Amino acid sequence: MSEAAVQISEIAKSFGNTKALDGVSFEIPKSGVFGLLGPNGAGKTTMFSLMAGFLKPTAGKIEVLGINVEEISELRGRLSILPQDAQFAANVPIIEQIVFFSQLSGRTRQEAEKEAEKALAIVGLAEAAKKSARTLSHGMHKRLGIAQAFLGEPQVILLDEPTAGLDPASAQGIRDLIERLRTSATLIVSSHNLAEIQKMCDMVAILDRGHLVTCESVKNITQSDSIQRMTFARPLTDAELAAVRGVTGVTGIETEASLAGTAAYRISYDATSTGRTLEQITAEIVQALVATGAVPRSIEDGVALESKFLEVTTAPIPRNN
């Protein structure tokens, strides 16, 4: 059996004359959080549907936990999915709907009730169990969909845009939940929020126009010896930006993608020509900012994932001869 949680081998999928995916191959390791990225029309939704067994490939094979997804019944209880727009009956208590979904997996009514209560508790909806879906806020509705995906003890969970449309507090709650589950399952997340993906994921695959353009660790993609990212609770003022630019060794500062409620900046520096170490430059930057009233919430070496994403999704797709 493969050591990978998901093995994707030369997958192609066409809809009429349109090639949604064309010879895509990559592996998703067991445990942790894996990001599936790409611009609109890149093939992400098609790939999710193929991994879940909703579609059959035109060519190639996908194995989840060593099992071909065309034998999807063998993955019952081990693979689950949160579609981007999960739907629930408007006037039925949510506990009853989750019980029903659990029973579809072969559990008895008693077993299903226990699983449903556990799943609702995990996503913070235990007190809303008897409410109907129509009374839930958008954030609660999203958490209900995730509760369905977490029924039982799935080993691979597909989450399509799990925080889309949520307010910052609700989105952070979902990210916290994903973080807690990363050691017990493999979570595969699709999102257009690249700052979120950079924070959550260990590895990413980036699709563009039906092709795989890169699949590697987030650390490898974002690392840089001459760039740091600093995150703040608010945007920096012109005076604070000037203070950073005034530090010897700093060659530039630019705004970067960030999570809602924060502001991130890409600071470039040249330590070699100034004879200073990165630590010395960083310390002086922080001192200059503190003097103006700004304190970094985090400091990371490297660039934003968004920079690499834009680079590889605007380049020509390599073609095999």
PDB file of C-alpha atoms in Angstrom:
ATOM      1  CA  MET A   1       0.000   0.000   0.000  1.00  0.00           C
ATOM      2  CA  SER A   2       1.227   3.502  -0.908  1.00  0.00           C
ATOM      3  CA  GLU A   3       2.678   5.677   1.848  1.00  0.00           C
ATOM      4  CA  ALA A   4       0.848   8.628   0.308  1.00  0.00           C
ATOM      5  CA  ALA A   5      -2.658   9.500   1.445  1.00  0.00           C
ATOM      6  CA  VAL A   6      -3.567  10.346  -2.155  1.00  0.00           C
ATOM      7  CA  GLN A   7      -1.727   9.241  -5.300  1.00  0.00           C
ATOM      8  CA  ILE A   8      -2.705  11.072  -8.505  1.00  0.00           C
ATOM      9  CA  SER A   9      -1.274   9.470 -11.639  1.00  0.00           C
ATOM     10  CA  GLU A  10      -1.471  11.032 -15.124  1.00  0.00           C
ATOM     11  CA  ILE A  11      -5.026  12.278 -14.583  1.00  0.00           C
ATOM     12  CA  ALA A  12      -6.848  13.745 -17.549  1.00  0.00           C
ATOM     13  CA  LYS A  13     -10.461  14.871 -17.695  1.00  0.00           C
ATOM     14  CA  SER A  14     -12.274  16.292 -20.692  1.00  0.00           C
ATOM     15  CA  PHE A  15     -15.759  17.713 -21.049  1.00  0.00           C
ATOM     16  CA  GLY A  16     -16.467  17.506 -24.752  1.00  0.00           C
ATOM     17  CA  ASN A  17     -13.633  19.323 -26.506  1.00  0.00           C
ATOM     18  CA  THR A  18     -12.552  21.077 -23.301  1.00  0.00           C
ATOM     19  CA  LYS A  19      -9.628  19.613 -21.359  1.00  0.00           C
ATOM     20  CA  ALA A  20     -10.176  20.434 -17.673  1.00  0.00           C
ATOM     21  CA  LEU A  21      -7.108  18.414 -16.610  1.00  0.00           C
ATOM     22  CA  ASP A  22      -4.270  17.156 -18.787  1.00  0.00           C
ATOM     23  CA  GLY A  23      -1.782  14.575 -17.466  1.00  0.00           C
ATOM     24  CA  VAL A  24      -1.637  15.719 -13.841  1.00  0.00           C
ATOM     25  CA  SER A  25       0.438  13.679 -11.366  1.00  0.00           C
ATOM     26  CA  PHE A  26       1.365  14.375  -7.732  1.00  0.00           C
ATOM     27  CA  GLU A  27       1.255  12.813  -4.264  1.00  0.00           C
ATOM     28  CA  ILE A  28      -0.361  14.050  -1.058  1.00  0.00           C
ATOM     29  CA  PRO A  29       1.418  12.732   2.054  1.00  0.00           C
ATOM     30  CA  LYS A  30      -0.405  11.282   5.037  1.00  0.00           C
ATOM     31  CA  SER A  31      -1.399  13.649   7.865  1.00  0.00           C
ATOM     32  CA  GLY A  32      -1.120  17.407   7.801  1.00  0.00           C
ATOM     33  CA  VAL A  33      -2.808  20.015   5.620  1.00  0.00           C
ATOM     34  CA  PHE A  34      -2.339  20.110   1.838  1.00  0.00           C
ATOM     35  CA  GLY A  35      -3.419  23.031  -0.341  1.00  0.00           C
ATOM     36  CA  LEU A  36      -4.886  22.663  -3.830  1.00  0.00           C
ATOM     37  CA  LEU A  37      -4.564  26.009  -5.595  1.00  0.00           C
ATOM     38  CA  GLY A  38      -5.149  27.602  -8.950  1.00  0.00           C
ATOM     39  CA  PRO A  39      -6.894  30.509 -10.664  1.00  0.00           C
ATOM     40  CA  ASN A  40     -10.491  30.183 -11.814  1.00  0.00           C
ATOM     41  CA  GLY A  41     -10.727  27.524 -14.510  1.00  0.00           C
ATOM     42  CA  ALA A  42      -7.480  25.829 -13.472  1.00  0.00           C
ATOM     43  CA  GLY A  43      -9.151  22.465 -12.780  1.00  0.00           C
ATOM     44  CA  LYS A  44      -9.342  22.536  -8.947  1.00  0.00           C
ATOM     45  CA  THR A  45     -13.045  21.730  -8.692  1.00  0.00           C
ATOM     46  CA  THR A  46     -12.692  18.967 -11.282  1.00  0.00           C
ATOM     47  CA  MET A  47      -9.779  17.476  -9.337  1.00  0.00           C
ATOM     48  CA  PHE A  48     -11.783  17.599  -6.093  1.00  0.00           C
ATOM     49  CA  SER A  49     -14.708  15.858  -7.797  1.00  0.00           C
ATOM     50  CA  LEU A  50     -12.405  13.163  -9.175  1.00  0.00           C
ATOM     51  CA  MET A  51     -10.788  12.579  -5.767  1.00  0.00           C
ATOM     52  CA  ALA A  52     -14.232  12.246  -4.186  1.00  0.00           C
ATOM     53  CA  GLY A  53     -15.388   9.783  -6.836  1.00  0.00           C
ATOM     54  CA  PHE A  54     -18.084  12.135  -8.151  1.00  0.00           C
ATOM     55  CA  LEU A  55     -16.507  12.072 -11.621  1.00  0.00           C
ATOM     56  CA  LYS A  56     -14.533   9.459 -13.526  1.00  0.00           C
ATOM     57  CA  PRO A  57     -11.278  10.472 -15.239  1.00  0.00           C
ATOM     58  CA  THR A  58     -10.876  10.371 -18.992  1.00  0.00           C
ATOM     59  CA  ALA A  59      -7.444   8.854 -18.335  1.00  0.00           C
ATOM     60  CA  GLY A  60      -5.200   8.095 -15.389  1.00  0.00           C
ATOM     61  CA  LYS A  61      -5.896   6.902 -11.847  1.00  0.00           C
ATOM     62  CA  ILE A  62      -6.436   8.320  -8.370  1.00  0.00           C
ATOM     63  CA  GLU A  63      -5.792   6.230  -5.264  1.00  0.00           C
ATOM     64  CA  VAL A  64      -6.873   7.329  -1.799  1.00  0.00           C
ATOM     65  CA  LEU A  65      -5.273   5.329   1.012  1.00  0.00           C
ATOM     66  CA  GLY A  66      -4.124   2.842  -1.614  1.00  0.00           C
ATOM     67  CA  ILE A  67      -7.649   2.298  -2.998  1.00  0.00           C
ATOM     68  CA  ASN A  68      -8.742   3.323  -6.487  1.00  0.00           C
ATOM     69  CA  VAL A  69     -11.504   5.928  -6.017  1.00  0.00           C
ATOM     70  CA  GLU A  70     -13.529   4.122  -8.678  1.00  0.00           C
ATOM     71  CA  GLU A  71     -14.073   1.599  -5.860  1.00  0.00           C
ATOM     72  CA  ILE A  72     -15.440   4.415  -3.703  1.00  0.00           C
ATOM     73  CA  SER A  73     -17.553   2.086  -1.525  1.00  0.00           C
ATOM     74  CA  GLU A  74     -14.317   0.688  -0.055  1.00  0.00           C
ATOM     75  CA  LEU A  75     -13.510   4.165   1.262  1.00  0.00           C
ATOM     76  CA  ARG A  76     -16.767   4.605   3.162  1.00  0.00           C
ATOM     77  CA  GLY A  77     -16.070   6.288   6.471  1.00  0.00           C
ATOM     78  CA  ARG A  78     -12.414   6.896   5.537  1.00  0.00           C
ATOM     79  CA  LEU A  79     -12.891   9.680   2.972  1.00  0.00           C
ATOM     80  CA  SER A  80     -15.187  12.684   3.412  1.00  0.00           C
ATOM     81  CA  ILE A  81     -15.798  15.968   1.623  1.00  0.00           C
ATOM     82  CA  LEU A  82     -17.116  19.456   2.290  1.00  0.00           C
ATOM     83  CA  PRO A  83     -18.395  20.844  -1.021  1.00  0.00           C
ATOM     84  CA  GLN A  84     -18.073  24.604  -1.508  1.00  0.00           C
ATOM     85  CA  ASP A  85     -21.845  25.111  -1.251  1.00  0.00           C
ATOM     86  CA  ALA A  86     -23.101  22.324   1.015  1.00  0.00           C
ATOM     87  CA  GLN A  87     -26.908  22.343   1.157  1.00  0.00           C
ATOM     88  CA  PHE A  88     -29.226  21.307   4.005  1.00  0.00           C
ATOM     89  CA  ALA A  89     -33.005  21.026   4.359  1.00  0.00           C
ATOM     90  CA  ALA A  90     -34.264  24.395   5.593  1.00  0.00           C
ATOM     91  CA  ASN A  91     -36.885  23.265   8.133  1.00  0.00           C
ATOM     92  CA  VAL A  92     -35.380  20.063   9.554  1.00  0.00           C
ATOM     93  CA  PRO A  93     -33.421  20.159  12.863  1.00  0.00           C
ATOM     94  CA  ILE A  94     -29.738  20.001  12.076  1.00  0.00           C
ATOM     95  CA  ILE A  95     -29.161  17.111  14.489  1.00  0.00           C
ATOM     96  CA  GLU A  96     -31.619  15.011  12.490  1.00  0.00           C
ATOM     97  CA  GLN A  97     -29.859  15.815   9.239  1.00  0.00           C
ATOM     98  CA  ILE A  98     -26.442  14.887  10.617  1.00  0.00           C
ATOM     99  CA  VAL A  99     -27.891  11.667  12.085  1.00  0.00           C
ATOM    100  CA  PHE A 100     -29.317  10.843   8.657  1.00  0.00           C
ATOM    101  CA  PHE A 101     -25.951  11.362   6.948  1.00  0.00           C
ATOM    102  CA  SER A 102     -24.299   9.182   9.573  1.00  0.00           C
ATOM    103  CA  GLN A 103     -26.831   6.407   9.022  1.00  0.00           C
ATOM    104  CA  LEU A 104     -26.058   6.495   5.299  1.00  0.00           C
ATOM    105  CA  SER A 105     -22.576   5.296   6.262  1.00  0.00           C
ATOM    106  CA  GLY A 106     -24.088   2.150   7.742  1.00  0.00           C
ATOM    107  CA  ARG A 107     -24.412   3.119  11.412  1.00  0.00           C
ATOM    108  CA  THR A 108     -27.394   2.225  13.573  1.00  0.00           C
ATOM    109  CA  ARG A 109     -29.665   5.005  14.799  1.00  0.00           C
ATOM    110  CA  GLN A 110     -28.030   4.910  18.231  1.00  0.00           C
ATOM    111  CA  GLU A 111     -24.505   4.985  16.764  1.00  0.00           C
ATOM    112  CA  ALA A 112     -25.485   7.775  14.379  1.00  0.00           C
ATOM    113  CA  GLU A 113     -26.890   9.917  17.197  1.00  0.00           C
ATOM    114  CA  LYS A 114     -23.623   9.638  19.143  1.00  0.00           C
ATOM    115  CA  GLU A 115     -21.590  10.485  16.033  1.00  0.00           C
ATOM    116  CA  ALA A 116     -23.837  13.451  15.223  1.00  0.00           C
ATOM    117  CA  GLU A 117     -23.574  14.884  18.734  1.00  0.00           C
ATOM    118  CA  LYS A 118     -19.789  14.488  18.645  1.00  0.00           C
ATOM    119  CA  ALA A 119     -19.484  16.151  15.229  1.00  0.00           C
ATOM    120  CA  LEU A 120     -21.676  19.118  16.216  1.00  0.00           C
ATOM    121  CA  ALA A 121     -19.674  19.559  19.414  1.00  0.00           C
ATOM    122  CA  ILE A 122     -16.399  19.610  17.440  1.00  0.00           C
ATOM    123  CA  VAL A 123     -17.601  22.548  15.316  1.00  0.00           C
ATOM    124  CA  GLY A 124     -19.262  24.385  18.207  1.00  0.00           C
ATOM    125  CA  LEU A 125     -22.878  23.744  17.245  1.00  0.00           C
ATOM    126  CA  ALA A 126     -23.949  21.497  20.137  1.00  0.00           C
ATOM    127  CA  GLU A 127     -26.317  24.148  21.516  1.00  0.00           C
ATOM    128  CA  ALA A 128     -27.886  24.665  18.083  1.00  0.00           C
ATOM    129  CA  ALA A 129     -28.584  20.966  17.507  1.00  0.00           C
ATOM    130  CA  LYS A 130     -32.381  21.321  17.539  1.00  0.00           C
ATOM    131  CA  LYS A 131     -32.469  24.440  15.368  1.00  0.00           C
ATOM    132  CA  SER A 132     -33.454  24.242  11.712  1.00  0.00           C
ATOM    133  CA  ALA A 133     -30.862  25.080   9.074  1.00  0.00           C
ATOM    134  CA  ARG A 134     -32.755  28.196   7.941  1.00  0.00           C
ATOM    135  CA  THR A 135     -32.156  29.848  11.337  1.00  0.00           C
ATOM    136  CA  LEU A 136     -28.356  29.500  11.120  1.00  0.00           C
ATOM    137  CA  SER A 137     -26.001  32.313  10.172  1.00  0.00           C
ATOM    138  CA  HIS A 138     -23.716  31.837   7.184  1.00  0.00           C
ATOM    139  CA  GLY A 139     -20.807  30.981   9.477  1.00  0.00           C
ATOM    140  CA  MET A 140     -22.867  28.436  11.407  1.00  0.00           C
ATOM    141  CA  HIS A 141     -24.086  26.925   8.134  1.00  0.00           C
ATOM    142  CA  LYS A 142     -20.482  26.492   7.016  1.00  0.00           C
ATOM    143  CA  ARG A 143     -19.610  24.807  10.317  1.00  0.00           C
ATOM    144  CA  LEU A 144     -22.593  22.482   9.852  1.00  0.00           C
ATOM    145  CA  GLY A 145     -21.152  21.382   6.517  1.00  0.00           C
ATOM    146  CA  ILE A 146     -17.820  20.722   8.186  1.00  0.00           C
ATOM    147  CA  ALA A 147     -19.576  18.706  10.908  1.00  0.00           C
ATOM    148  CA  GLN A 148     -20.938  16.469   8.166  1.00  0.00           C
ATOM    149  CA  ALA A 149     -17.425  16.078   6.732  1.00  0.00           C
ATOM    150  CA  PHE A 150     -16.087  15.127  10.187  1.00  0.00           C
ATOM    151  CA  LEU A 151     -18.617  12.351  10.887  1.00  0.00           C
ATOM    152  CA  GLY A 152     -16.879   9.259  12.176  1.00  0.00           C
ATOM    153  CA  GLU A 153     -13.102   9.289  11.972  1.00  0.00           C
ATOM    154  CA  PRO A 154     -12.243  10.024   8.316  1.00  0.00           C
ATOM    155  CA  GLN A 155      -8.592   9.674   7.366  1.00  0.00           C
ATOM    156  CA  VAL A 156      -8.800  11.989   4.337  1.00  0.00           C
ATOM    157  CA  ILE A 157     -11.002  15.120   4.347  1.00  0.00           C
ATOM    158  CA  LEU A 158     -11.567  17.316   1.288  1.00  0.00           C
ATOM    159  CA  LEU A 159     -12.477  20.907   2.151  1.00  0.00           C
ATOM    160  CA  ASP A 160     -13.470  23.152  -0.756  1.00  0.00           C
ATOM    161  CA  GLU A 161     -13.285  26.856   0.230  1.00  0.00           C
ATOM    162  CA  PRO A 162     -13.992  26.122   3.945  1.00  0.00           C
ATOM    163  CA  THR A 163     -13.795  29.791   5.019  1.00  0.00           C
ATOM    164  CA  ALA A 164     -15.282  31.475   1.940  1.00  0.00           C
ATOM    165  CA  GLY A 165     -17.748  34.231   2.851  1.00  0.00           C
ATOM    166  CA  LEU A 166     -17.100  34.020   6.590  1.00  0.00           C
ATOM    167  CA  ASP A 167     -16.403  36.950   8.884  1.00  0.00           C
ATOM    168  CA  PRO A 168     -12.845  37.026  10.350  1.00  0.00           C
ATOM    169  CA  ALA A 169     -13.858  35.464  13.692  1.00  0.00           C
ATOM    170  CA  SER A 170     -15.743  32.575  12.061  1.00  0.00           C
ATOM    171  CA  ALA A 171     -12.927  31.999   9.563  1.00  0.00           C
ATOM    172  CA  GLN A 172     -10.398  31.854  12.394  1.00  0.00           C
ATOM    173  CA  GLY A 173     -12.578  29.286  14.158  1.00  0.00           C
ATOM    174  CA  ILE A 174     -12.506  27.062  11.069  1.00  0.00           C
ATOM    175  CA  ARG A 175      -8.719  27.447  10.767  1.00  0.00           C
ATOM    176  CA  ASP A 176      -8.326  26.507  14.439  1.00  0.00           C
ATOM    177  CA  LEU A 177     -10.464  23.428  13.860  1.00  0.00           C
ATOM    178  CA  ILE A 178      -8.364  22.380  10.869  1.00  0.00           C
ATOM    179  CA  GLU A 179      -5.203  22.871  12.928  1.00  0.00           C
ATOM    180  CA  ARG A 180      -6.513  20.558  15.666  1.00  0.00           C
ATOM    181  CA  LEU A 181      -7.265  17.805  13.150  1.00  0.00           C
ATOM    182  CA  ARG A 182      -4.008  17.916  11.207  1.00  0.00           C
ATOM    183  CA  THR A 183      -2.356  15.156  13.253  1.00  0.00           C
ATOM    184  CA  SER A 184      -5.262  12.704  13.017  1.00  0.00           C
ATOM    185  CA  ALA A 185      -6.195  13.090   9.341  1.00  0.00           C
ATOM    186  CA  THR A 186      -5.027  14.337   5.974  1.00  0.00           C
ATOM    187  CA  LEU A 187      -6.881  17.559   5.150  1.00  0.00           C
ATOM    188  CA  ILE A 188      -6.892  18.776   1.542  1.00  0.00           C
ATOM    189  CA  VAL A 189      -7.984  22.403   1.290  1.00  0.00           C
ATOM    190  CA  SER A 190      -8.879  24.445  -1.767  1.00  0.00           C
ATOM    191  CA  SER A 191      -8.980  28.207  -1.274  1.00  0.00           C
ATOM    192  CA  HIS A 192      -8.402  31.499  -3.071  1.00  0.00           C
ATOM    193  CA  ASN A 193      -7.138  32.982   0.205  1.00  0.00           C
ATOM    194  CA  LEU A 194      -3.412  32.435  -0.304  1.00  0.00           C
ATOM    195  CA  ALA A 195      -2.396  34.045   2.980  1.00  0.00           C
ATOM    196  CA  GLU A 196      -4.656  31.554   4.738  1.00  0.00           C
ATOM    197  CA  ILE A 197      -3.190  28.649   2.776  1.00  0.00           C
ATOM    198  CA  GLN A 198       0.342  29.781   3.617  1.00  0.00           C
ATOM    199  CA  LYS A 199      -0.503  29.746   7.329  1.00  0.00           C
ATOM    200  CA  MET A 200      -2.343  26.409   7.327  1.00  0.00           C
ATOM    201  CA  CYS A 201      -0.653  24.158   4.796  1.00  0.00           C
ATOM    202  CA  ASP A 202       2.508  22.063   4.815  1.00  0.00           C
ATOM    203  CA  MET A 203       2.494  21.505   1.039  1.00  0.00           C
ATOM    204  CA  VAL A 204       0.618  22.874  -1.965  1.00  0.00           C
ATOM    205  CA  ALA A 205      -0.071  21.861  -5.548  1.00  0.00           C
ATOM    206  CA  ILE A 206      -0.753  24.697  -7.984  1.00  0.00           C
ATOM    207  CA  LEU A 207      -2.812  23.998 -11.097  1.00  0.00           C
ATOM    208  CA  ASP A 208      -3.053  26.291 -14.095  1.00  0.00           C
ATOM    209  CA  ARG A 209      -5.082  25.700 -17.261  1.00  0.00           C
ATOM    210  CA  GLY A 210      -5.425  22.005 -16.469  1.00  0.00           C
ATOM    211  CA  HIS A 211      -1.722  21.410 -15.809  1.00  0.00           C
ATOM    212  CA  LEU A 212       0.303  20.976 -12.617  1.00  0.00           C
ATOM    213  CA  VAL A 213       2.831  23.814 -12.419  1.00  0.00           C
ATOM    214  CA  THR A 214       4.341  23.036  -9.007  1.00  0.00           C
ATOM    215  CA  CYS A 215       3.906  20.723  -6.031  1.00  0.00           C
ATOM    216  CA  GLU A 216       6.209  21.306  -3.081  1.00  0.00           C
ATOM    217  CA  SER A 217       6.378  22.398   0.517  1.00  0.00           C
ATOM    218  CA  VAL A 218       5.209  25.879   1.436  1.00  0.00           C
ATOM    219  CA  LYS A 219       8.574  26.415   3.107  1.00  0.00           C
ATOM    220  CA  ASN A 220      10.473  25.719  -0.122  1.00  0.00           C
ATOM    221  CA  ILE A 221       8.200  27.995  -2.134  1.00  0.00           C
ATOM    222  CA  THR A 222       8.356  30.948   0.225  1.00  0.00           C
ATOM    223  CA  GLN A 223      11.895  30.807   1.622  1.00  0.00           C
ATOM    224  CA  SER A 224      14.314  33.600   0.713  1.00  0.00           C
ATOM    225  CA  ASP A 225      17.659  34.744   2.098  1.00  0.00           C
ATOM    226  CA  SER A 226      16.978  38.418   1.432  1.00  0.00           C
ATOM    227  CA  ILE A 227      13.321  38.954   2.341  1.00  0.00           C
ATOM    228  CA  GLN A 228      11.277  39.003   5.524  1.00  0.00           C
ATOM    229  CA  ARG A 229       7.535  39.260   6.089  1.00  0.00           C
ATOM    230  CA  MET A 230       6.299  41.283   9.039  1.00  0.00           C
ATOM    231  CA  THR A 231       2.635  41.198  10.075  1.00  0.00           C
ATOM    232  CA  PHE A 232       0.898  43.926  12.067  1.00  0.00           C
ATOM    233  CA  ALA A 233      -2.519  44.421  13.620  1.00  0.00           C
ATOM    234  CA  ARG A 234      -3.067  47.463  11.384  1.00  0.00           C
ATOM    235  CA  PRO A 235      -1.592  49.045   8.256  1.00  0.00           C
ATOM    236  CA  LEU A 236       1.575  51.064   8.837  1.00  0.00           C
ATOM    237  CA  THR A 237       1.431  54.836   8.525  1.00  0.00           C
ATOM    238  CA  ASP A 238       3.611  56.758   6.062  1.00  0.00           C
ATOM    239  CA  ALA A 239       5.887  57.760   8.943  1.00  0.00           C
ATOM    240  CA  GLU A 240       6.260  54.132  10.062  1.00  0.00           C
ATOM    241  CA  LEU A 241       7.032  52.985   6.519  1.00  0.00           C
ATOM    242  CA  ALA A 242       9.646  55.727   6.268  1.00  0.00           C
ATOM    243  CA  ALA A 243      11.201  54.539   9.535  1.00  0.00           C
ATOM    244  CA  VAL A 244      11.650  51.050   8.071  1.00  0.00           C
ATOM    245  CA  ARG A 245      13.136  52.402   4.833  1.00  0.00           C
ATOM    246  CA  GLY A 246      15.588  54.447   6.870  1.00  0.00           C
ATOM    247  CA  VAL A 247      17.252  51.387   8.416  1.00  0.00           C
ATOM    248  CA  THR A 248      20.679  50.680   6.888  1.00  0.00           C
ATOM    249  CA  GLY A 249      20.479  47.511   4.790  1.00  0.00           C
ATOM    250  CA  VAL A 250      16.754  47.787   3.947  1.00  0.00           C
ATOM    251  CA  THR A 251      16.256  48.026   0.180  1.00  0.00           C
ATOM    252  CA  GLY A 252      12.456  48.119   0.029  1.00  0.00           C
ATOM    253  CA  ILE A 253       9.121  47.505   1.733  1.00  0.00           C
ATOM    254  CA  GLU A 254       5.937  46.435  -0.055  1.00  0.00           C
ATOM    255  CA  THR A 255       2.424  45.431   1.034  1.00  0.00           C
ATOM    256  CA  GLU A 256       1.740  41.675   0.839  1.00  0.00           C
ATOM    257  CA  ALA A 257      -1.343  39.481   1.012  1.00  0.00           C
ATOM    258  CA  SER A 258      -2.531  38.938   4.586  1.00  0.00           C
ATOM    259  CA  LEU A 259      -5.362  37.433   6.602  1.00  0.00           C
ATOM    260  CA  ALA A 260      -8.354  39.600   7.420  1.00  0.00           C
ATOM    261  CA  GLY A 261      -7.668  41.802  10.434  1.00  0.00           C
ATOM    262  CA  THR A 262      -3.919  42.006   9.793  1.00  0.00           C
ATOM    263  CA  ALA A 263      -1.512  43.889   7.513  1.00  0.00           C
ATOM    264  CA  ALA A 264       1.600  42.197   6.096  1.00  0.00           C
ATOM    265  CA  TYR A 265       4.689  43.722   4.515  1.00  0.00           C
ATOM    266  CA  ARG A 266       7.525  42.311   2.453  1.00  0.00           C
ATOM    267  CA  ILE A 267      10.835  43.831   3.544  1.00  0.00           C
ATOM    268  CA  SER A 268      13.836  43.370   1.251  1.00  0.00           C
ATOM    269  CA  TYR A 269      17.351  43.863   2.531  1.00  0.00           C
ATOM    270  CA  ASP A 270      20.984  43.619   1.509  1.00  0.00           C
ATOM    271  CA  ALA A 271      23.052  42.417   4.437  1.00  0.00           C
ATOM    272  CA  THR A 272      26.200  41.521   2.458  1.00  0.00           C
ATOM    273  CA  SER A 273      27.089  44.953   1.062  1.00  0.00           C
ATOM    274  CA  THR A 274      26.454  46.678   4.401  1.00  0.00           C
ATOM    275  CA  GLY A 275      28.460  44.190   6.468  1.00  0.00           C
ATOM    276  CA  ARG A 276      25.530  43.672   8.835  1.00  0.00           C
ATOM    277  CA  THR A 277      23.741  40.495   9.848  1.00  0.00           C
ATOM    278  CA  LEU A 278      20.036  39.850   9.295  1.00  0.00           C
ATOM    279  CA  GLU A 279      19.557  39.819  13.072  1.00  0.00           C
ATOM    280  CA  GLN A 280      21.079  43.294  13.384  1.00  0.00           C
ATOM    281  CA  ILE A 281      18.898  44.708  10.605  1.00  0.00           C
ATOM    282  CA  THR A 282      15.764  43.073  12.005  1.00  0.00           C
ATOM    283  CA  ALA A 283      16.470  44.384  15.507  1.00  0.00           C
ATOM    284  CA  GLU A 284      16.914  47.924  14.190  1.00  0.00           C
ATOM    285  CA  ILE A 285      13.688  47.684  12.155  1.00  0.00           C
ATOM    286  CA  VAL A 286      11.748  46.569  15.228  1.00  0.00           C
ATOM    287  CA  GLN A 287      13.309  49.309  17.368  1.00  0.00           C
ATOM    288  CA  ALA A 288      12.434  51.949  14.753  1.00  0.00           C
ATOM    289  CA  LEU A 289       8.834  50.714  14.570  1.00  0.00           C
ATOM    290  CA  VAL A 290       8.364  50.475  18.327  1.00  0.00           C
ATOM    291  CA  ALA A 291       9.555  54.071  18.610  1.00  0.00           C
ATOM    292  CA  THR A 292       6.674  55.084  16.300  1.00  0.00           C
ATOM    293  CA  GLY A 293       4.091  52.937  18.107  1.00  0.00           C
ATOM    294  CA  ALA A 294       3.966  49.896  15.798  1.00  0.00           C
ATOM    295  CA  VAL A 295       4.808  46.420  17.090  1.00  0.00           C
ATOM    296  CA  PRO A 296       5.071  43.411  14.690  1.00  0.00           C
ATOM    297  CA  ARG A 297       2.733  40.515  15.491  1.00  0.00           C
ATOM    298  CA  SER A 298       4.970  38.091  13.605  1.00  0.00           C
ATOM    299  CA  ILE A 299       8.244  38.045  11.672  1.00  0.00           C
ATOM    300  CA  GLU A 300       8.945  35.355   9.075  1.00  0.00           C
ATOM    301  CA  ASP A 301      11.769  34.795   6.610  1.00  0.00           C
ATOM    302  CA  GLY A 302      10.711  34.540   2.980  1.00  0.00           C
ATOM    303  CA  VAL A 303       8.019  35.783   0.624  1.00  0.00           C
ATOM    304  CA  ALA A 304       4.264  35.463   0.392  1.00  0.00           C
ATOM    305  CA  LEU A 305       2.872  32.368  -1.318  1.00  0.00           C
ATOM    306  CA  GLU A 306       0.890  34.782  -3.482  1.00  0.00           C
ATOM    307  CA  SER A 307       4.109  35.963  -5.161  1.00  0.00           C
ATOM    308  CA  LYS A 308       4.994  32.432  -6.305  1.00  0.00           C
ATOM    309  CA  PHE A 309       1.389  31.763  -7.286  1.00  0.00           C
ATOM    310  CA  LEU A 310       1.274  34.806  -9.564  1.00  0.00           C
ATOM    311  CA  GLU A 311       4.652  33.911 -11.036  1.00  0.00           C
ATOM    312  CA  VAL A 312       3.791  30.339 -12.018  1.00  0.00           C
ATOM    313  CA  THR A 313       0.192  30.947 -13.119  1.00  0.00           C
ATOM    314  CA  THR A 314       1.098  33.743 -15.539  1.00  0.00           C
ATOM    315  CA  ALA A 315       4.020  31.902 -17.155  1.00  0.00           C
ATOM    316  CA  PRO A 316       3.557  29.847 -20.358  1.00  0.00           C
ATOM    317  CA  ILE A 317       2.574  26.222 -19.685  1.00  0.00           C
ATOM    318  CA  PRO A 318       5.441  23.867 -20.658  1.00  0.00           C
ATOM    319  CA  ARG A 319       4.411  21.493 -23.431  1.00  0.00           C
ATOM    320  CA  ASN A 320       5.905  18.056 -24.022  1.00  0.00           C
ATOM    321  CA  ASN A 321       7.184  17.371 -27.536  1.00  0.00           C
TER     322      ASN A 321
END
